[in-house]
Short mmCIF file of C-alpha atoms in Angstrom, two decimals:
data_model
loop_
_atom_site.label_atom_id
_atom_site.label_comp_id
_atom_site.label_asym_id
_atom_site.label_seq_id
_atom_site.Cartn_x
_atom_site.Cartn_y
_atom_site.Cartn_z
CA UNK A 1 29.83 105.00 139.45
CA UNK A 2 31.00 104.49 135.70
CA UNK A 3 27.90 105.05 133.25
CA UNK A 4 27.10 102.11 131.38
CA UNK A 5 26.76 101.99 127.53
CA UNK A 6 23.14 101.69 128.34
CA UNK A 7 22.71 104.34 130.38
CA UNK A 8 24.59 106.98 128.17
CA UNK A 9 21.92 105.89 125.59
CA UNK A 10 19.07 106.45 128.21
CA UNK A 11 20.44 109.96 128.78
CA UNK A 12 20.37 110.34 125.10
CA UNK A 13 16.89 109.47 124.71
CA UNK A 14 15.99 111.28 127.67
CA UNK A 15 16.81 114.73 126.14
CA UNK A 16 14.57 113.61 122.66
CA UNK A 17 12.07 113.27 125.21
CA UNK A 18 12.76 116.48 126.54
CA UNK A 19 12.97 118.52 123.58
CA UNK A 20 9.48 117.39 122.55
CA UNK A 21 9.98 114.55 120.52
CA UNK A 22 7.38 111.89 119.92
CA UNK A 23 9.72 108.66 119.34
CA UNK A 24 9.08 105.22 118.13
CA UNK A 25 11.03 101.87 118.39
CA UNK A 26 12.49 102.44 114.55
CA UNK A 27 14.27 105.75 115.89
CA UNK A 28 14.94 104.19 119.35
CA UNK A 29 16.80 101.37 117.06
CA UNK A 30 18.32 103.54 115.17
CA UNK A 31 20.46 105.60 117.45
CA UNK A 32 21.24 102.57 119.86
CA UNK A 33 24.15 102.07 116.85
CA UNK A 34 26.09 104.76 118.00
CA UNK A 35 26.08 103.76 121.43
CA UNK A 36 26.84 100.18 120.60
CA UNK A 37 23.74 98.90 122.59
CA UNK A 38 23.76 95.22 121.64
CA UNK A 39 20.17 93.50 121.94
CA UNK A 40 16.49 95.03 121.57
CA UNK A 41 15.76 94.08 124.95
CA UNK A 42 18.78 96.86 126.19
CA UNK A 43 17.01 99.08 123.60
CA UNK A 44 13.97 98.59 125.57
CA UNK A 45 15.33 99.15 129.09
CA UNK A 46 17.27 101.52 127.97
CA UNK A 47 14.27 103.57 126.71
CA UNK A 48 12.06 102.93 129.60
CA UNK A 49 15.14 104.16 132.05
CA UNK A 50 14.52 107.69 129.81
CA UNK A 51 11.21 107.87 130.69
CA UNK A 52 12.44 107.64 134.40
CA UNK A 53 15.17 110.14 133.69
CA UNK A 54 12.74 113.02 132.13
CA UNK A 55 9.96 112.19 134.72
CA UNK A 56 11.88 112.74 137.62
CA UNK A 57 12.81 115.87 136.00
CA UNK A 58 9.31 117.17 135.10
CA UNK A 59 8.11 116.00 139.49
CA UNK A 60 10.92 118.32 140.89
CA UNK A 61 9.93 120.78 138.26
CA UNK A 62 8.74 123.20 140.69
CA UNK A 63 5.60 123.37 139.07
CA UNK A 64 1.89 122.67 140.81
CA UNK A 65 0.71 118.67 141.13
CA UNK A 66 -1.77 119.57 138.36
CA UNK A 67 0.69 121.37 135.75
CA UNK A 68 3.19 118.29 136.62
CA UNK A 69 0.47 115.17 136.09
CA UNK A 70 -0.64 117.26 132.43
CA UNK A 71 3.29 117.15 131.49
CA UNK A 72 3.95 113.47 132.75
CA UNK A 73 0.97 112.57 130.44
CA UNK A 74 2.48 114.20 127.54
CA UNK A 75 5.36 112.33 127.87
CA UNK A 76 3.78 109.27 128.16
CA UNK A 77 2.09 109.56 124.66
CA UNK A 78 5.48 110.67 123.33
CA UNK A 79 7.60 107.87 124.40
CA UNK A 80 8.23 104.42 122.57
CA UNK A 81 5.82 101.92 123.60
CA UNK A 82 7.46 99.28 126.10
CA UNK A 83 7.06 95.36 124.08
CA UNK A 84 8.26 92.77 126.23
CA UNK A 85 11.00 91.10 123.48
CA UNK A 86 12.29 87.83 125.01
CA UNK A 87 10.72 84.76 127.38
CA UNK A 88 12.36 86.36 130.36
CA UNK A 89 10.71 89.74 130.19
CA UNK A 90 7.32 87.89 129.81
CA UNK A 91 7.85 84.85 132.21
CA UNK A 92 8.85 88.00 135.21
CA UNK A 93 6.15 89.82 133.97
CA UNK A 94 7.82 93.42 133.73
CA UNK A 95 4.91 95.53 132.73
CA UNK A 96 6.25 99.04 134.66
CA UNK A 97 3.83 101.30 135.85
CA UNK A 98 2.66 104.13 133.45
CA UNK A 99 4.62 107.96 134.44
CA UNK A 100 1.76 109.29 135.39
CA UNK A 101 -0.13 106.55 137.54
CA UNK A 102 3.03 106.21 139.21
CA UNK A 103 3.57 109.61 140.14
CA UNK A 104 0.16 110.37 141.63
CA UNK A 105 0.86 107.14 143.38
CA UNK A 106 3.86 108.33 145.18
CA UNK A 107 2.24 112.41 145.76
CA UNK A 108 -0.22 110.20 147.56
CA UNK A 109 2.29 108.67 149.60
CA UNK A 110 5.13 111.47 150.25
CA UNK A 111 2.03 113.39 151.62
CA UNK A 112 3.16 112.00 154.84
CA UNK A 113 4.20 115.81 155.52
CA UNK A 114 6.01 115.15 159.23
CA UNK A 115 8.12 111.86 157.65
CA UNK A 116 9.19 113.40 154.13
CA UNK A 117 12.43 112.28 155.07
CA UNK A 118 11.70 109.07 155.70
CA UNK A 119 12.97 106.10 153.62
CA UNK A 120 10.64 104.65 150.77
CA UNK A 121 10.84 101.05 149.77
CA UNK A 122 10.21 99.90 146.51
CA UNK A 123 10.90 95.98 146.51
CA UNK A 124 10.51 94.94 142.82
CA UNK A 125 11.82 98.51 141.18
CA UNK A 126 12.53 97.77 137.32
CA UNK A 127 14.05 100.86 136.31
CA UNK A 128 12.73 103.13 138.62
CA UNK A 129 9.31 104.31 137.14
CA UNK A 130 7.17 104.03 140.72
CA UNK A 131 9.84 106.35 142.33
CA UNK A 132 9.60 109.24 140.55
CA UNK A 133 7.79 111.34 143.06
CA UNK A 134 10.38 111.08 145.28
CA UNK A 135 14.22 112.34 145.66
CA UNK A 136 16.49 109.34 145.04
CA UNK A 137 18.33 109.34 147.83
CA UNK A 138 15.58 109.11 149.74
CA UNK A 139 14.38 105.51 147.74
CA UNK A 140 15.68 101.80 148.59
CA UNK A 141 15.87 99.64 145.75
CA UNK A 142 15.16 96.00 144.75
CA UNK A 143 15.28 94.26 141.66
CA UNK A 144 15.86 90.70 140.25
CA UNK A 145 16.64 91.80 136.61
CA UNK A 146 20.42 92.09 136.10
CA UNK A 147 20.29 94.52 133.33
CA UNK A 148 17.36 96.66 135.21
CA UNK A 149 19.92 96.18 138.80
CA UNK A 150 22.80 97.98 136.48
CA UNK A 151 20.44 100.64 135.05
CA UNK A 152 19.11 101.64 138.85
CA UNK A 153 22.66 102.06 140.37
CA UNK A 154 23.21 104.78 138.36
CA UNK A 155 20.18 106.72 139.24
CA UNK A 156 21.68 107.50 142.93
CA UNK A 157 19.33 105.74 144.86
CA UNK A 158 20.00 105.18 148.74
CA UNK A 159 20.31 101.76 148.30
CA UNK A 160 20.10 99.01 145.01
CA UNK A 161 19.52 95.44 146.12
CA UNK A 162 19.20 92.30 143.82
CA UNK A 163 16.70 89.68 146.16
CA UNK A 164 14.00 87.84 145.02
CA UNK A 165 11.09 90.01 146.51
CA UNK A 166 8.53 87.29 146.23
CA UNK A 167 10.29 85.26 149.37
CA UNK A 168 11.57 87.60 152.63
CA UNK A 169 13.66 89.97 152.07
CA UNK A 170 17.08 90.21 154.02
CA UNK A 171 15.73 91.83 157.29
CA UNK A 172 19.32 92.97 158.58
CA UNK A 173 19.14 95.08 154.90
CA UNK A 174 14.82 95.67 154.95
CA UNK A 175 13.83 95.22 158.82
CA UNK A 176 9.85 95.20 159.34
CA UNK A 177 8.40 98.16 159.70
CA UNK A 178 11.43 100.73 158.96
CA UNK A 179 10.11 102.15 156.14
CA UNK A 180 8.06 105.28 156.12
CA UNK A 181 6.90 104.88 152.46
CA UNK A 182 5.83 101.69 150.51
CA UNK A 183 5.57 101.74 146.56
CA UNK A 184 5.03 98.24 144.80
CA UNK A 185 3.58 96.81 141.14
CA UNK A 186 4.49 93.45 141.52
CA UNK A 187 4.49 91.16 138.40
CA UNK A 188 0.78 89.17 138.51
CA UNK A 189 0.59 85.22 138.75
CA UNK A 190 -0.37 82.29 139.82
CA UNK A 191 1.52 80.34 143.11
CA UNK A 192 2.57 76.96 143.44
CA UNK A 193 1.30 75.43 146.31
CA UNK A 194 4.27 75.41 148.30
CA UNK A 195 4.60 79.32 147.82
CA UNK A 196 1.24 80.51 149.00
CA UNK A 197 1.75 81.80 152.74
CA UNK A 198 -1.11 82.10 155.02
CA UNK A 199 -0.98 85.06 157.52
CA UNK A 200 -3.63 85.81 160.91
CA UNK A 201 -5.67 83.20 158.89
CA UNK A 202 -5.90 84.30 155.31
CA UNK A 203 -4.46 82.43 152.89
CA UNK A 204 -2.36 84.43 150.30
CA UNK A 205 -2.49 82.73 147.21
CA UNK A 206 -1.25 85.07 143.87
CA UNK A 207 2.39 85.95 143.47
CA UNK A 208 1.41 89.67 143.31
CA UNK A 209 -0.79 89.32 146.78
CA UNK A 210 2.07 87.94 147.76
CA UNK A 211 4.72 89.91 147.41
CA UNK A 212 2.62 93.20 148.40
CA UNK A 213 1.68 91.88 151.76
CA UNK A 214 5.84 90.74 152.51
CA UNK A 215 6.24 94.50 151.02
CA UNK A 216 3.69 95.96 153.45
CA UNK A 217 5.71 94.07 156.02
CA UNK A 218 8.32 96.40 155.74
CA UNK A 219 6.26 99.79 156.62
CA UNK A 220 6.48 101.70 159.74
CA UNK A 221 3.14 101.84 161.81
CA UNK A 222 2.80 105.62 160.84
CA UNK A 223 3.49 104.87 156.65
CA UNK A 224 1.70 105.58 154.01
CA UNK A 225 1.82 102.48 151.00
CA UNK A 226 0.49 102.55 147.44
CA UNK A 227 -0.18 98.98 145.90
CA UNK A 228 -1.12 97.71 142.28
CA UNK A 229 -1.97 94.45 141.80
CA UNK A 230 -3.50 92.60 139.16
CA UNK A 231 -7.16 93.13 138.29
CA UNK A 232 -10.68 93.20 136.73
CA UNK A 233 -13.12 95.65 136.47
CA UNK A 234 -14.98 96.06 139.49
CA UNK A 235 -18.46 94.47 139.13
CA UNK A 236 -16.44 91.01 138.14
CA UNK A 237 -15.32 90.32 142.11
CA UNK A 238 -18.98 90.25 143.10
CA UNK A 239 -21.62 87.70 143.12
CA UNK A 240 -25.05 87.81 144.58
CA UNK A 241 -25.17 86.10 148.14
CA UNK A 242 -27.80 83.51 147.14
CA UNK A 243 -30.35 82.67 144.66
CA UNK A 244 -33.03 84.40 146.18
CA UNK A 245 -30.83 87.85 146.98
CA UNK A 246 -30.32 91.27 145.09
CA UNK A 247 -27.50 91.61 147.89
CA UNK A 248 -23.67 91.52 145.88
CA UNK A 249 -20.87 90.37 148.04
CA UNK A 250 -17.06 89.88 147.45
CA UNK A 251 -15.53 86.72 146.85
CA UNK A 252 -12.43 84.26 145.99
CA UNK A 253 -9.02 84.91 146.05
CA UNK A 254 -9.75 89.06 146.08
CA UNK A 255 -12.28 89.02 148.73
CA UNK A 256 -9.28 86.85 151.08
CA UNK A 257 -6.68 89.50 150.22
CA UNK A 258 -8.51 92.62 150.94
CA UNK A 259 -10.09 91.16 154.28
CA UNK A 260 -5.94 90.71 155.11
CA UNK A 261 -5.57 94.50 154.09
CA UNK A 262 -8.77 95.78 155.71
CA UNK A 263 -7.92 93.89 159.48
CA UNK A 264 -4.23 95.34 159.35
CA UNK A 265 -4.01 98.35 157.84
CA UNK A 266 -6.29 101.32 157.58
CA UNK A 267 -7.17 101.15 153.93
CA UNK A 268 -8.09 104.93 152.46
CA UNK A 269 -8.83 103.95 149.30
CA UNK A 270 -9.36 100.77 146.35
CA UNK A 271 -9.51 101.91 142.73
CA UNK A 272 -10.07 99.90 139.82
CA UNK A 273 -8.53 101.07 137.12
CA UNK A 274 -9.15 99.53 132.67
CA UNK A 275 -5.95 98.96 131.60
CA UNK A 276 -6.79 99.56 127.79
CA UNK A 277 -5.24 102.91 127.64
CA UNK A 278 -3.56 103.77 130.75
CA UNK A 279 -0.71 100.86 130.25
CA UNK A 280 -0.57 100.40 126.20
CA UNK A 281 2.46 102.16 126.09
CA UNK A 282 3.96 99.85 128.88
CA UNK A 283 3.25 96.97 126.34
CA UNK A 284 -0.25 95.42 127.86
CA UNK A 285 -3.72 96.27 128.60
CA UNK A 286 -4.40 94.55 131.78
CA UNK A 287 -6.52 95.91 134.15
CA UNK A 288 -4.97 96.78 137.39
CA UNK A 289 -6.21 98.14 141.01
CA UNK A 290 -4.71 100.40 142.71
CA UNK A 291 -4.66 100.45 146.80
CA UNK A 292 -4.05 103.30 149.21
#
């Protein structure tokens, strides 16, 4: 495929990144003359798609899990700090998930040893940033952003799709349960009515519960899926089951999604993660939980 303007400037802040460099969004502006990169939002994809480019460089590395998580994080302090620029970006939420969450993430999931060669979905992509764990070719695509659809064809995944992930997917391109890997941060909001789906009883109502259960759809019996949705801390889901008990238990909207996730699949793990340091550089600070 012909390189894009964009993507020749992603290359070119790739290898600042790799020589060291700590960058900010007056250099990033800077060079994007020479390339003839025409808004700041293409600046900003542009330098998030270089974070993908040196990160996938740094997991096939050859070095341990360890050495490889310490180098991811160094590379998140050193690159320009994602600001959502325009209505769009904002409205679609595209908050990508930080290097180095997203590459535990997906060690997590390729240790399904005896399907490495499986096919991972990732069904609202952005650039790329929850795939890095994984070879390419081995990574299906989807992503409603033109300008983030033109940056991930060139990054020689299997397959680049542009659906809108929060309704089914095309099941002669995604069938249910095909896919040996699941990786998903979908954007967090609120449904309309008319889009909240109820499934075996529970009644789905966020866009980013949403979208992860029609993503979870998609994974083979034997998969392995890691989930981010939006979140709080983890002492604000509980409430004490009467007046006159010390007992906490679950409820609202959170409690209804994980009992969906806890009667279908065999949850390993739910971690609650602040999201004051671990996404600033992604442009927020919401708190997120992750789910094994």
């Amino acid at each position: 495929m012909e390189q894009t303007a964009t993507y020749s400037y992603a290359q070119h802040i790739s290898k600042l990144l790799d020589d060291g460099e700590k960058l900010d969004w007056q250099k990033a502006k800077k060079s994007a003359k020479d390339f003839s990169i025409g808004t700041d939002t293409e600046i900003m994809q542009a330098c998030e798609l270089a974070v993908v480019l040196s990160a996938r460089k740094i997991a096939s590395n050859g070095n341990s899990v360890k050495q490889q998580y310490e180098e991811l994080k160094d590379l998140y302090e050193r690159q320009v700090t994602i600001r959502p620029l325009d209505t769009k970006s904002k409205v679609l939420q595209q908050y990508s998930t930080p290097c180095p969450l997203s590459y535990l993430l997906g060690r997590f999931v390729s240790k399904n040893d005896r399907f490495w060669n499986g096919k991972i979905l990732e069904p609202s992509a952005g650039n790329g940033l929850l795939t890095i764990a994984f070879p390419p070719q081995q990574v299906c695509v989807n992503e409603l952003d033109e300008i983030r659809v033109a940056n991930l064809k060139n990054l020689g995944f299997s397959s680049v799709t542009n659906q809108n992930a929060s309704s089914d997917l095309d099941l002669a391109i995604f069938p249910d349960k095909a896919f040996r890997g699941i990786m998903t941060n979908p954007p967090f909001a609120k449904l309309n009515e008319s889009d909240k789906i109820v499934r075996h009883g529970w009644n789905i109502n966020t866009l980013d519960y949403k979208m992860a259960v029609l993503a979870l759809d998609k994974m083979h019996d034997e998969g392995k899926s890691a989930v981010i949705v939006g979140g709080k801390m983890w002492n604000a889901y509980w409430k004490p089951l009467n007046e006159r008990s010390s007992k906490q238990v679950l409820f609202g909207q959170w409690k209804t999604f994980l009992g969906y996730l806890y009667a279908q699949y065999n949850v390993v793990d739910v971690i609650y993660i602040d999201g004051d340091h671990i996404y600033h550089k992604q442009g927020t600070t919401y708190p997120i939980v992750a789910i094994l």
